Coordinates of C-alpha atoms in Angstrom, one line a residue:
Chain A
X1 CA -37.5 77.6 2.8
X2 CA -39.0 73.9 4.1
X3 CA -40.4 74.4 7.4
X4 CA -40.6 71.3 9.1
X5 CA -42.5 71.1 13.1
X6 CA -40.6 70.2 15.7
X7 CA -42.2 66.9 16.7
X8 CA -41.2 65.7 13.5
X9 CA -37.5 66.0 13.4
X10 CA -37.6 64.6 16.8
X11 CA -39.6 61.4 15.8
X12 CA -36.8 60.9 13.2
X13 CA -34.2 61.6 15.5
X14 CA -35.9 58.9 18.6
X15 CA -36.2 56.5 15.0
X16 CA -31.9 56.8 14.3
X17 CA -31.7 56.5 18.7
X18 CA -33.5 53.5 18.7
X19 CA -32.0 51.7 15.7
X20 CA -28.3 52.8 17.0
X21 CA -28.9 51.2 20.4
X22 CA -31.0 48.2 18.7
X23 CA -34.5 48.5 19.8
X24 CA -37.4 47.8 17.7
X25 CA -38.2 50.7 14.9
X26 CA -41.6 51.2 13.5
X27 CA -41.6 53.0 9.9
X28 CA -42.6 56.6 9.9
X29 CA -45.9 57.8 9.2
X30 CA -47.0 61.3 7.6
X31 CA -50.8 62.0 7.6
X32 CA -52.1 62.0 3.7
X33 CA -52.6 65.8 4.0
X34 CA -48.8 66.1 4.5
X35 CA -47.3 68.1 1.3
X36 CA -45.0 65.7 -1.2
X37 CA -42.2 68.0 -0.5
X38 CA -38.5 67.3 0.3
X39 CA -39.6 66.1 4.0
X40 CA -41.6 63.1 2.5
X41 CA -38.9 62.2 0.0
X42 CA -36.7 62.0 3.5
X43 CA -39.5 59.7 5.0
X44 CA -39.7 57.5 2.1
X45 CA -36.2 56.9 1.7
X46 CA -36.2 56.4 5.5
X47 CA -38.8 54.0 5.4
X48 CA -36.8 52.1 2.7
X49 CA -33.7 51.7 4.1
X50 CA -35.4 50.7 7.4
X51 CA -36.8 48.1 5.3
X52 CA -33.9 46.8 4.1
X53 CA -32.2 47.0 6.8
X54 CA -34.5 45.2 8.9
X55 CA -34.4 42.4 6.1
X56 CA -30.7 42.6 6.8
X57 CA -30.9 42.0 10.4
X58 CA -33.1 39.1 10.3
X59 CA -31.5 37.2 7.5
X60 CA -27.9 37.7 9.4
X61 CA -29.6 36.6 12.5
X62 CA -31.0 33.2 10.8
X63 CA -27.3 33.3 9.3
X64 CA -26.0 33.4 12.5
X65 CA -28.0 30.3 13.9
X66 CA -26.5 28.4 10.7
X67 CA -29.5 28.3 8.7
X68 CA -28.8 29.0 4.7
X69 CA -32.1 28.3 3.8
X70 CA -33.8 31.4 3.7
X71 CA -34.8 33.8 1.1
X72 CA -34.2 37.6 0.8
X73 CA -36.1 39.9 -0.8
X74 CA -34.2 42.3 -3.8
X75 CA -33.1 45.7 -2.0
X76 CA -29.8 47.9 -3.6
X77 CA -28.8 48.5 0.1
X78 CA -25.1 47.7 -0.1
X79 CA -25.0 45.5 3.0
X80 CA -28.0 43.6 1.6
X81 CA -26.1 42.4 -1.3
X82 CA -22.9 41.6 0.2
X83 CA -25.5 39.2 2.8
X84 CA -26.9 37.5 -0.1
X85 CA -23.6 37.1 -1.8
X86 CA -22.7 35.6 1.8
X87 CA -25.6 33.2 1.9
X88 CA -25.0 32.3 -1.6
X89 CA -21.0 31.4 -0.7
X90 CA -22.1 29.3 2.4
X91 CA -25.0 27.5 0.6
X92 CA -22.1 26.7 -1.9
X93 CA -19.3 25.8 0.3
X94 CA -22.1 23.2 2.1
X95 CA -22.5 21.6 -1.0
X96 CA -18.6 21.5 -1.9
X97 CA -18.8 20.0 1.4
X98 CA -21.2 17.5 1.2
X99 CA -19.8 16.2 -2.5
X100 CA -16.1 15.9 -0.6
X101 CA -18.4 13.9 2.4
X102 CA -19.2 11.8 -0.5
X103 CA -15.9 10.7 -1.8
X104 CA -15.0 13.5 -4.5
X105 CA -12.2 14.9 -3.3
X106 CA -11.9 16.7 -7.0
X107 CA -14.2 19.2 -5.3
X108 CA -12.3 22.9 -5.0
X109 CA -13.0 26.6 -3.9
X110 CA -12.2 29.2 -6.1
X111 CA -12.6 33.1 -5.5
X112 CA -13.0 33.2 -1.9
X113 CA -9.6 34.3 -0.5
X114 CA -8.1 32.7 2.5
X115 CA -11.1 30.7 2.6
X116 CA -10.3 29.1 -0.3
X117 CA -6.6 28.3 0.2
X118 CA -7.8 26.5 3.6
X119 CA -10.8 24.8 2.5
X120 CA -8.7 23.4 -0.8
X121 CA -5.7 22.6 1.5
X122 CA -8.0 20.7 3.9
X123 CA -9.7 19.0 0.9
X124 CA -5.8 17.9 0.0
X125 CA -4.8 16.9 3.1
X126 CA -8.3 14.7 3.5
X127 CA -7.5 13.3 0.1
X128 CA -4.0 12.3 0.9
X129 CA -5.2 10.6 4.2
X130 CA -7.5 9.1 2.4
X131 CA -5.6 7.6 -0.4
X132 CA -3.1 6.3 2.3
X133 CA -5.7 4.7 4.2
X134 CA -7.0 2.9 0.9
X135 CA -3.3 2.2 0.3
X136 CA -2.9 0.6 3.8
X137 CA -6.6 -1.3 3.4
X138 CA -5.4 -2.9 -0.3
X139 CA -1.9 -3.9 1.7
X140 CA -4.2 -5.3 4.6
X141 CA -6.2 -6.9 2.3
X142 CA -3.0 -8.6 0.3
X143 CA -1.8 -10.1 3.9
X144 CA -5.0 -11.4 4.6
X145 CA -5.4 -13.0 1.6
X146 CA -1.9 -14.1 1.9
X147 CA -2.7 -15.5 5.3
X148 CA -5.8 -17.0 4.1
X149 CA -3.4 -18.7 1.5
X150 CA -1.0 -19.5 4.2
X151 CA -3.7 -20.9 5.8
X152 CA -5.2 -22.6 3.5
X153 CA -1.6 -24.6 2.7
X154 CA -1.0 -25.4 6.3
X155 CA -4.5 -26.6 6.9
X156 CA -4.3 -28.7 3.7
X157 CA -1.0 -29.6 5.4
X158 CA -2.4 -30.7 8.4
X159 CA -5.1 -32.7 7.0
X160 CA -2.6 -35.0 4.5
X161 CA -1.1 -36.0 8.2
X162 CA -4.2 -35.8 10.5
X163 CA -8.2 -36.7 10.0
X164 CA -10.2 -33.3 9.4
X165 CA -12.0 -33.9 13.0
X166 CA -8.7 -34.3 14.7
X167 CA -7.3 -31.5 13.1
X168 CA -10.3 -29.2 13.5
X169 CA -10.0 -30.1 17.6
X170 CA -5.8 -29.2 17.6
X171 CA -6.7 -25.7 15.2
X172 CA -9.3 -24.6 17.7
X173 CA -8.0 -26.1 21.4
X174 CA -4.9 -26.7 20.9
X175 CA -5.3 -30.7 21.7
X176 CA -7.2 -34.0 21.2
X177 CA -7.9 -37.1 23.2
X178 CA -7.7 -40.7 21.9
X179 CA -11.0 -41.9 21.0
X180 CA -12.6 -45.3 20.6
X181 CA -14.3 -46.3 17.4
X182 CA -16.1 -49.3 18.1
X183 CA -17.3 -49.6 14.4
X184 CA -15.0 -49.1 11.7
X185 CA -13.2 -51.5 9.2
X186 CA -9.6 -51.2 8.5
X187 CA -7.8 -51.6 5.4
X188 CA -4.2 -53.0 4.5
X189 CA -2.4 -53.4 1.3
X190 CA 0.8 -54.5 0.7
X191 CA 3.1 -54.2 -2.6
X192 CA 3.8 -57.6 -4.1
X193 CA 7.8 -58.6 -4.4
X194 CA 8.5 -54.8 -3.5
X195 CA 11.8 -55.2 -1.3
X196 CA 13.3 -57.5 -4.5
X197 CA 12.3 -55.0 -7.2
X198 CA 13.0 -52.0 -4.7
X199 CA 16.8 -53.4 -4.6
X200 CA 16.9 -53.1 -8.8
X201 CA 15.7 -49.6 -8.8
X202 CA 17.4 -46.6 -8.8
X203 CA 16.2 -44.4 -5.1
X204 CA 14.6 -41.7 -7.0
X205 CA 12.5 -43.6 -9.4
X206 CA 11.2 -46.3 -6.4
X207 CA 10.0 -43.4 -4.9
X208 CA 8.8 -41.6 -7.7
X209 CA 7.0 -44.7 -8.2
X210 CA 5.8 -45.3 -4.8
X211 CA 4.8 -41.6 -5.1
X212 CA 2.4 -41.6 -7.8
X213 CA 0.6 -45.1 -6.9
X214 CA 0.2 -43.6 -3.4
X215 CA -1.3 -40.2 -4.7
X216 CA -3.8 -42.1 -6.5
X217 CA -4.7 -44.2 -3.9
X218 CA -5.3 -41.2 -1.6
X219 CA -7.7 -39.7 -4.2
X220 CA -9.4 -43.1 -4.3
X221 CA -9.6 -43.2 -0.5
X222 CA -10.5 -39.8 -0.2
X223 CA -13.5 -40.2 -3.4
X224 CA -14.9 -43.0 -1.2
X225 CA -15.1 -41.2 2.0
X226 CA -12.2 -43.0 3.7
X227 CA -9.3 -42.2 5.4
X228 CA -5.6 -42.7 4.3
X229 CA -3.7 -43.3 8.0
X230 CA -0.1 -43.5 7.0
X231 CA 1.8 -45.3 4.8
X232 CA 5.1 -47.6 6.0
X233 CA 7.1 -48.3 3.7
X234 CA 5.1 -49.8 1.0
X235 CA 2.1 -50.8 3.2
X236 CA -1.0 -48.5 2.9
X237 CA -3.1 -48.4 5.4
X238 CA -7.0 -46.5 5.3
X239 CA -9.9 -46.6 7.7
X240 CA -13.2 -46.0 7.0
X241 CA -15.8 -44.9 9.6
X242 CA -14.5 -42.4 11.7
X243 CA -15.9 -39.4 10.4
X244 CA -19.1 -40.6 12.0
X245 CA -20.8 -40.0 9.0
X246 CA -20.4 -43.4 6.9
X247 CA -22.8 -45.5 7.8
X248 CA -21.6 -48.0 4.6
X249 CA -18.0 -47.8 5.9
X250 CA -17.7 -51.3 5.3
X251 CA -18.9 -50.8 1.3
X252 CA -17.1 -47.6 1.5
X253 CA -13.7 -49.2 1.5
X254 CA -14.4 -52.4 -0.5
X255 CA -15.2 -50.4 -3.5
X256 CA -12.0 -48.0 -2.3
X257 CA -10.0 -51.4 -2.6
X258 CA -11.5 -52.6 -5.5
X259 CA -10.9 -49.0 -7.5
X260 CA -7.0 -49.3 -6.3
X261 CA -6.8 -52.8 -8.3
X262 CA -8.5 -51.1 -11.0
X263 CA -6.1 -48.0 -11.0
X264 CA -3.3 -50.3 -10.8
X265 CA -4.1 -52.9 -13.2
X266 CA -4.6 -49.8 -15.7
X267 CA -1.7 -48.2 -15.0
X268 CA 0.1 -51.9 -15.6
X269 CA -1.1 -52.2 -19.2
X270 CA 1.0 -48.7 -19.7
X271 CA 3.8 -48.5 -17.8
X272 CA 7.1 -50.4 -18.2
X273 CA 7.3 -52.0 -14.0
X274 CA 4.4 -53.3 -13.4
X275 CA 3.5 -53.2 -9.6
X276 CA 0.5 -55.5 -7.8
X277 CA -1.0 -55.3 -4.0
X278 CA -2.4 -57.5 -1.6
X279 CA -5.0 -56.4 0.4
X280 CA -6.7 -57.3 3.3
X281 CA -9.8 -56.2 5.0
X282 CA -11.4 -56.2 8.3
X283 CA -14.0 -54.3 10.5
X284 CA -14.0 -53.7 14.5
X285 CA -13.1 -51.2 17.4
X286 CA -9.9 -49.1 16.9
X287 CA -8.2 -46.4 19.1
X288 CA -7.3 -43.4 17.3
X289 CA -4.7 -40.6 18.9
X290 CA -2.4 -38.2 18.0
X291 CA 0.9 -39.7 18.7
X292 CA 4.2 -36.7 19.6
X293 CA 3.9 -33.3 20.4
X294 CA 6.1 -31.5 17.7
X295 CA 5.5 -33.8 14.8
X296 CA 1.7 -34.5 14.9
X297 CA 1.2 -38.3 13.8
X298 CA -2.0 -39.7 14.1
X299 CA -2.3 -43.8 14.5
X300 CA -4.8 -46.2 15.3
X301 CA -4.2 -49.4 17.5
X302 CA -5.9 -52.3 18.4
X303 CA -6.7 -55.7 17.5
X304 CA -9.0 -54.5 14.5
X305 CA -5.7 -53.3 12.8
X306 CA -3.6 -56.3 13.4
X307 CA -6.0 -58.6 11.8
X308 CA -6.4 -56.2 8.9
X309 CA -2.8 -56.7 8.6
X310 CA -3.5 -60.2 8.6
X311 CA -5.9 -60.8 6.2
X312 CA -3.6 -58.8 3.9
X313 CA -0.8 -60.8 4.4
X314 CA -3.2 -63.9 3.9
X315 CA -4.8 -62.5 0.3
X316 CA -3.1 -63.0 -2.9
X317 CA -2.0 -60.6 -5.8
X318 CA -4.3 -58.0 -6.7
X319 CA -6.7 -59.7 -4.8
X320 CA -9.0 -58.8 -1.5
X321 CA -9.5 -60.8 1.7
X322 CA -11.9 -59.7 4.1
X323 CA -12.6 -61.3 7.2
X324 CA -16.3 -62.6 8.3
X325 CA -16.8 -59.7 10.4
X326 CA -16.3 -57.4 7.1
X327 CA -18.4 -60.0 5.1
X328 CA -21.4 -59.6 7.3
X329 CA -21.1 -55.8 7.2
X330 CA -21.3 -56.4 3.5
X331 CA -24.1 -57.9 3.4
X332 CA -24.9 -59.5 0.0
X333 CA -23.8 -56.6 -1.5
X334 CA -20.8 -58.3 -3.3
X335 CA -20.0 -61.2 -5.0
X336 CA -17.6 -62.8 -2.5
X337 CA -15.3 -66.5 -2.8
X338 CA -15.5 -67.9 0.0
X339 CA -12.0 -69.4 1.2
X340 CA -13.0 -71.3 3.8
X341 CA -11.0 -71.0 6.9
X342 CA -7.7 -70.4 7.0
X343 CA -5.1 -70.5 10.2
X344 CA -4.1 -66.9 11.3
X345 CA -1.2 -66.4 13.0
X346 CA -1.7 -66.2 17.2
X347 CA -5.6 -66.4 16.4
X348 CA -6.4 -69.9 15.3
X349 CA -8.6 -70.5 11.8
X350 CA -10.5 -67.7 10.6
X351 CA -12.8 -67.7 7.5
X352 CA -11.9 -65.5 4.9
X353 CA -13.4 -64.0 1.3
X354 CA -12.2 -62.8 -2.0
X355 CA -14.3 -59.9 -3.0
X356 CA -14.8 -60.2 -6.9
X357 CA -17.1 -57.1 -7.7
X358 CA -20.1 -55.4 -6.0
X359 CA -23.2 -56.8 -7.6
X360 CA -24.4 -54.7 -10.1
X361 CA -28.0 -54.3 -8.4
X362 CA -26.3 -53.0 -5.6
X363 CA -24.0 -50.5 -7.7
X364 CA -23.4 -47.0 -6.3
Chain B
X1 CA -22.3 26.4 -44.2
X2 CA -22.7 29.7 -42.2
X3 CA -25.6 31.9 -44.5
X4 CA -27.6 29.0 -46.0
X5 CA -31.7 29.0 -45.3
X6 CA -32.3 26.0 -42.7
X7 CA -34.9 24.5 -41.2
X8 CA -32.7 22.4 -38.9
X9 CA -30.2 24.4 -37.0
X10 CA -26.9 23.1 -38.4
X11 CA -24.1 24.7 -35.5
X12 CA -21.3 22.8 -35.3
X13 CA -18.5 22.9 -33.0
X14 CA -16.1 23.2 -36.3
X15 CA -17.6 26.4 -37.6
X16 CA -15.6 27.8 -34.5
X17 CA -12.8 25.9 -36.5
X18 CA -8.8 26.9 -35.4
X19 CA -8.2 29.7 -33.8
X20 CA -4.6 29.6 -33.1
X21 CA -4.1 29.6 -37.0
X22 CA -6.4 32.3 -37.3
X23 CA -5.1 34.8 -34.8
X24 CA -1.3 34.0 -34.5
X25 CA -0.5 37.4 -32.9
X26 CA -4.0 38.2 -31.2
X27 CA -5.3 35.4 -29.9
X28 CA -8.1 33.3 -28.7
X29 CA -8.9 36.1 -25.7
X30 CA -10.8 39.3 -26.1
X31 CA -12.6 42.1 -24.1
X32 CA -15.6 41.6 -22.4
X33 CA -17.1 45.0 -24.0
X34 CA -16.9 43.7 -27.3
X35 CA -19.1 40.6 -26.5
X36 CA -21.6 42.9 -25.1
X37 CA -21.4 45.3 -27.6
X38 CA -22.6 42.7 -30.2
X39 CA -24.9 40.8 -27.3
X40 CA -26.8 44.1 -26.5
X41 CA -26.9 45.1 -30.4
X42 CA -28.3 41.7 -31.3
X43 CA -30.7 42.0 -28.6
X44 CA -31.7 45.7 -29.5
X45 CA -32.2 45.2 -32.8
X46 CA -33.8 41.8 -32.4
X47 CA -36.2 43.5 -29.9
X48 CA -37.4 46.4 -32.3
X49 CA -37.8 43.6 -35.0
X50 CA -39.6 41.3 -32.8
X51 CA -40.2 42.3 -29.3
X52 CA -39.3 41.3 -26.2
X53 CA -40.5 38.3 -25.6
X54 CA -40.0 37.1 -29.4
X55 CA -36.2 38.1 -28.7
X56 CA -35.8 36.7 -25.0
X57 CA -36.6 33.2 -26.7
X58 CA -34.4 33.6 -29.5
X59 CA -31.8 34.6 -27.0
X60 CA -32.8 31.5 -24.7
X61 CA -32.5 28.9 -28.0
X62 CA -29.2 30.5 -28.9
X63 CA -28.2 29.8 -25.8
X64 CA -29.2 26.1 -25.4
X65 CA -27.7 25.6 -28.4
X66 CA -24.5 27.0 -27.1
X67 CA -25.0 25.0 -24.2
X68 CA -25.6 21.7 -25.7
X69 CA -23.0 21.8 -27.9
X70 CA -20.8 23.2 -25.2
X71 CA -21.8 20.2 -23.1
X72 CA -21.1 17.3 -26.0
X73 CA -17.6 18.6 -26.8
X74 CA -16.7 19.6 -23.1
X75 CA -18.2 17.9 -20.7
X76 CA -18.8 14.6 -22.6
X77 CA -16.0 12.3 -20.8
X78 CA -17.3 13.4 -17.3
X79 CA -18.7 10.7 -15.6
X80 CA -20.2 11.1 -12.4
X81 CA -22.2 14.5 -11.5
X82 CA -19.4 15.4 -9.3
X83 CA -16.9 14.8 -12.0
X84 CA -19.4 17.3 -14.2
X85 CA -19.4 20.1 -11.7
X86 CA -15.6 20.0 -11.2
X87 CA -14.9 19.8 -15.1
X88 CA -17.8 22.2 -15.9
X89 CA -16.5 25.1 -13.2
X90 CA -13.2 24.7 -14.5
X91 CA -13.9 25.3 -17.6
X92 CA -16.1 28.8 -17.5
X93 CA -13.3 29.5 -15.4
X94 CA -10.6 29.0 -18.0
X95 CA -12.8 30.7 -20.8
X96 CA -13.8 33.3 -18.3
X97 CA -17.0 33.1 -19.1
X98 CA -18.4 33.5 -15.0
X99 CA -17.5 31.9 -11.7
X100 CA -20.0 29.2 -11.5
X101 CA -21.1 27.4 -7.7
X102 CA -23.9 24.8 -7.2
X103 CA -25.7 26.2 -4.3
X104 CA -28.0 23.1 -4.2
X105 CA -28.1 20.1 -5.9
X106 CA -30.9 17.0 -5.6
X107 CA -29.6 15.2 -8.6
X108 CA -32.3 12.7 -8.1
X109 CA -35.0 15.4 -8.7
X110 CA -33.0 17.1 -11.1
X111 CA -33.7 20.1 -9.1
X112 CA -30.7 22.4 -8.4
X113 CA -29.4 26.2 -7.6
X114 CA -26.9 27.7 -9.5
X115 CA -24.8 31.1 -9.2
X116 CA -22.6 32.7 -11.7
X117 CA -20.7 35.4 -10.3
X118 CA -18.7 37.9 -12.1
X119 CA -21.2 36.9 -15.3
X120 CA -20.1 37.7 -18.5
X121 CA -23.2 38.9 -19.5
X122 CA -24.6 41.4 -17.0
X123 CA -21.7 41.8 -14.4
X124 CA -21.7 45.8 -13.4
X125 CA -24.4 46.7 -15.9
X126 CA -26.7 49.2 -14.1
X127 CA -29.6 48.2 -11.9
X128 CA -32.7 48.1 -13.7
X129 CA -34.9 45.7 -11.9
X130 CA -34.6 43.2 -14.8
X131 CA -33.3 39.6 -14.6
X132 CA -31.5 40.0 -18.3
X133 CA -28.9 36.6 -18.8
X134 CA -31.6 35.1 -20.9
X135 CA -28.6 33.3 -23.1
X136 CA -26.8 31.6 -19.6
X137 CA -30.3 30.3 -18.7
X138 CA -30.5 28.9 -22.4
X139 CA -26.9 27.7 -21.9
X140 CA -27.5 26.0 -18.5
X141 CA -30.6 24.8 -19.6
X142 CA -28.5 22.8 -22.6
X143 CA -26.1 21.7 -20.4
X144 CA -28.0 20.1 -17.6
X145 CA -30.2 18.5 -21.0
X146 CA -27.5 17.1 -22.4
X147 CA -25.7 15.6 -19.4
X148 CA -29.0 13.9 -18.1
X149 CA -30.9 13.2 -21.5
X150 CA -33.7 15.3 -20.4
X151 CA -35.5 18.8 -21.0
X152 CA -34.3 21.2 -18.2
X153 CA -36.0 24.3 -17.4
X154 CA -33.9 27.4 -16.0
X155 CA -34.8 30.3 -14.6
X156 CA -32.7 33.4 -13.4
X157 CA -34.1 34.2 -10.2
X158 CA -31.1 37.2 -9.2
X159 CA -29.7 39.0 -11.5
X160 CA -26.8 42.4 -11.2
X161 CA -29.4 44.1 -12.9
X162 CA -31.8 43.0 -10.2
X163 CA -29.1 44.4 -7.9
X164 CA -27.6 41.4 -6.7
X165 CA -23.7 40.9 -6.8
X166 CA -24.0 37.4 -7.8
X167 CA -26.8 35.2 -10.9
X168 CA -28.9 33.4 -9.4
X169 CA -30.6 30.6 -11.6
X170 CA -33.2 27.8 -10.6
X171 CA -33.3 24.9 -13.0
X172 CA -35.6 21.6 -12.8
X173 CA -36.1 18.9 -14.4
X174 CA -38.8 18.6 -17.1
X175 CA -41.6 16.4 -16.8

C-alpha cells in the first residue's frame, strides 16, 4: 500500500487549483531521498505535462498577438501538436497570401475546410476584379490612344489651315490676337495661262492637278521653314518669318521659290500639261489674324502683301522678282538681274531683280 | 537497362514506361502499406548491410534522384516560382504522395520552409523521437536543385515520428 503524507497530495492539489484558475505554477519538487515509487512517476509526469503545457500557453499567447514566428519545442501533448500544426497552417496561409499580394492569383488552399472554400473563393473573386480592372485599363488605354490619334489628326488639321503658334494659342486659350510682324518677306506665285488651260480641262483632273503641284509646294515651304498662308485659286501665297525663329527669312523663301521652279520644271520634262509660275517676292511688316469664328482662316494684310502680289504679277515665267527691300535682305547671297525700275501700279517705279541661283559659296 | 553494373546512375523517366497498358484492370493507384512495406524493408535491410548512416544517404540519393527527375519531367514548363509551387502542390496532391505548403519562402536566398502533411512516408507511424523521411528530404532537395540550377540542402526538422502532425523540412541554398 503507497503511503503518501498529507502535505503532498495537497501541494498537488494547490498545483491543479492554480493552473485551473490561471495563476503561475512552479514544477514540483521531491527531496532526492524520496523513494522512485509510483508517487514520483506521478510527479514526473506532472512536471511534463506542466511543461508542455506551459509551452502551449505561451506559444498560443504569441499566436494570439499575431506573431508566427516562433518556435516550439517537440512535446506528444495532444494540444501541443494541434498548436504547431496551427502555426504551421497560418505561416502557410501568410505566404499564400503574400504570393496572391504579388499578382498570382494561381495560388489556392487545400485541406483546411471552410477556410479553404473562403480563402480560394476570395482569391477568385480578387482575380475576377482584377482581370476586369486590366480589361477596363487595355479599353482605357485603346481610347486614349484613339484620342491621342484623334488628336493627332485634328491638330495636324489645324495646322494645314493655321500657323503652329496660332494654333497652339486657340488649343490652349481658346483665342488669338492679331499681331504685327514688322520683319517678314512675303511670297506670291501665280500659274501661267491657268484660267485658258483650266477652261480645256476636265474639273477633276485641274484639280487633281492643282492638287499635287500645291502639295509639293507645301513640303517645299514647310522644308525651308516657311509658311504656306492660303492658296486662291491658283495663287500661292507663303510667308517666311513669323515663327520668330528665322532669322534668314528672306534666304528662307528665295531658295523655297527657287526649289518650286525646280520641282516644276522636273515635273514638266514628265508629265503630259506642262504648268509654269510667276513669282514675286517682297519683305516688310504684315498683320496676321485669325479671320471667323467657326471656320478658322488665318490671313495676313498689309501693304507688304500687296506689293508681293505685285512683283509677282510683274516677274515672268518661271522666273522670280524680288523687290529692293528683299534684295537688301539678301545680301550678296544670290546672283540677282537687275531689271532696273519698273512702274508699279498705284506706287510709282520700283526696282526689281531676277534671282538666278544662290551663289554657290553661300550654299546651305 | 534495369540490372546492369553502372557507374553513372542511368534512371530514366521511361523505365516507369506505360502503365495504363500494363495494368488495364488495376491501375496506376495502390495502398500506402505496400510502399512502406518495401520502403521500411529496403531500409532494414540496407541498415543491417550498411548502417545507419551508410543507408540514410543512400535513401537521401535515391531520393534526389527521384526528385530531379520528378522536377525535369513535371515541373519543367513552370515558369515563375509561383507558377512552381502551384504546379508542384498540385501534383503530390494528384499522386498522393503528401499535402505540401511553403511556410516561408526568400527565393532570393534560396532559403525556404516546407511542410508535408499527411506524408506518405511516416504519416501515423509511431513516435519514436526520430526525424525518418530521409527520401522526401532527398526529393525536395532534387527539386529545389533542378528548378534553380543549384545544390540545395534539406533538412527535416519535424517529423510524425518526432510527434508532430505535420513534416517539417528546412532547405537552403548551397554555397
Amino acid at each position: 500500500m503507497l503511503e503518501i503524507e498529507e502535505s503532498r497530495v495537497d501541494k498537488l492539489t494547490e498545483l491543479f487549483y492554480r493552473l485551473l484558475n490561471g495563476r503561475p505554477v512552479e514544477p514540483l519538487e521531491l527531496p532526492p531521498e524520496y523513494p522512485d515509487d509510483e508517487f514520483r512517476q506521478l510527479v514526473g509526469y506532472v512536471n511534463r505535462f506542466l511543461r508542455e503545457f506551459r509551452e502551449f500557453s505561451e506559444g498560443m499567447e504569441t499566436l494570439s498577438r499575431g506573431e508566427l514566428d516562433f518556435a516550439l519545442g517537440r512535446g506528444r501533448l495532444g494540444i501541443l501538436q494541434h498548436l504547431k500544426s496551427l502555426q504551421g497552417n497560418l505561416r502557410h496561409l501568410t505566404w499564400k497570401t503574400q504570393q496572391i499580394a504579388g499578382g498570382d492569383f494561381e495560388q489556392k488552399v487545400d485541406f483546411m475546410g471552410d477556410f479553404s472554400v473562403a480563402f480560394n473563393s476570395m482569391t477568385r473573386q480578387l482575380r475576377e476584379a482584377f482581370e476586369k480592372i486590366e480589361k477596363q485599363n487595355r479599353a482605357l488605354a485603346d481610347a486614349c490612344e484613339e484620342i491621342r490619334r484623334e488628336k493627332e489628326k485634328s491638330d495636324a488639321l489645324l495646322l494645314n489651315i493655321l500657323p503652329v503658334r496660332v494654333a497652339d494659342d486657340l488649343k490652349t486659350t481658346g483665342r488669338t490676337v492679331p499681331e504685327t510682324f514688322d520683319d517678314v518677306t512675303v511670297l506670291f506665285t501665280d500659274i501661267v495661262g491657268f484660267t485658258t488651260l483650266s477652261s480645256r480641262l476636265e474639273p477633276k483632273m485641274l484639280i487633281d492637278e492643282l492638287n499635287e503641284i500645291f502639295t509639293g509646294f507645301d513640303l517645299i515651304i514647310e522644308r525651308n521653314g516657311c509658311e504656306r498662308i492660303k492658296t486662291i485659286g491658283d495663287a500661292y501665297l507663303a510667308v517666311s518669318g513669323m515663327n520668330g525663329d528665322s532669322g534668314n527669312h528672306a534666304e528662307n523663301i528665295t531658295d523655297a521659290a527657287l526649289e518650286m521652279v525646280r520641282f516644276l520644271a522636273a515635273r514638266n520634262r514628265d508629265s503630259r500639261l506642262r504648268w509654269e509660275i510667276r513669282a514675286g517676292i517682297h519683305s516688310g511688316r504684315v498683320v496676321g489674324g485669325v479671320v471667323g469664328v467657326k471656320k478658322y482662316i488665318y490671313d495676313v494684310f498689309g501693304d507688304t502683301i500687296n506689293t508681293a502680289c505685285r512683283m509677282e504679277q510683274n516677274s515672268e515665267p518661271m522666273k522670280i522678282n524680288i523687290s529692293e527691300a528683299t534684295r537688301a535682305a539678301l545680301g550678296d547671297h544670290y546672283e540677282l538681274v537687275p531689271r532696273g525700275e519698273l512702274e508699279v501700279k498705284g506706287k510709282g517705279g520700283m526696282r526689281m531683280y531676277f534671282v538666278s541661283r544662290r551663289r554657290e559659296d553661300f550654299s546651305v | 537497362m534495369f540490372k546492369e553494373e553502372r557507374e553513372e546512375l542511368q534512371f530514366d523517366w521511361k523505365m516507369i514506361d506505360d502503365i495504363g497498358e500494363g495494368r488495364p484492370n488495376l491501375g496506376p493507384g495502390m495502398s500506402v502499406a505496400v510502399y512502406r512495406l518495401m520502403q521500411f524493408t529496403l531500409r532494414d535491410v540496407l541498415i543491417r548491410e550498411y548502417g545507419v548512416a551508410e543507408a540514410d544517404r543512400i535513401f537521401f540519393e535515391s531520393g534526389k534522384r527521384a526528385g530531379e527527375e520528378f522536377c525535369r519531367h513535371t515541373l519543367e514548363e513552370c515558369g515563375d516560382f509561383g507558377e512552381m509551387t502551384v504546379k508542384l502542390q498540385e501534383t503530390l496532391r494528384e499522386l498522393r504522395i503528401g499535402i505540401l505548403r511553403f511556410e516561408r519562402a526568400e527565393v532570393e536566398d534560396g532559403s525556404f520552409t516546407i511542410t508535408v502533411a499527411e506524408d506518405l512516408d511516416c504519416s501515423g507511424l509511431p513516435v519514436t523521437d526520430e526525424t525518418i523521411c530521409t527520401y522526401d528530404e532527398g526529393f525536395l532537395s532534387g527539386i529545389l536543385g533542378v528548378y534553380f540550377g543549384r545544390p540545395f540542402d534539406v533538412r527535416e526538422v519535424d517529423c510524425w515520428c518526432t510527434g508532430d502532425r505535420i513534416c517539417r523540412f528546412e532547405a537552403k541554398k548551397r554555397g
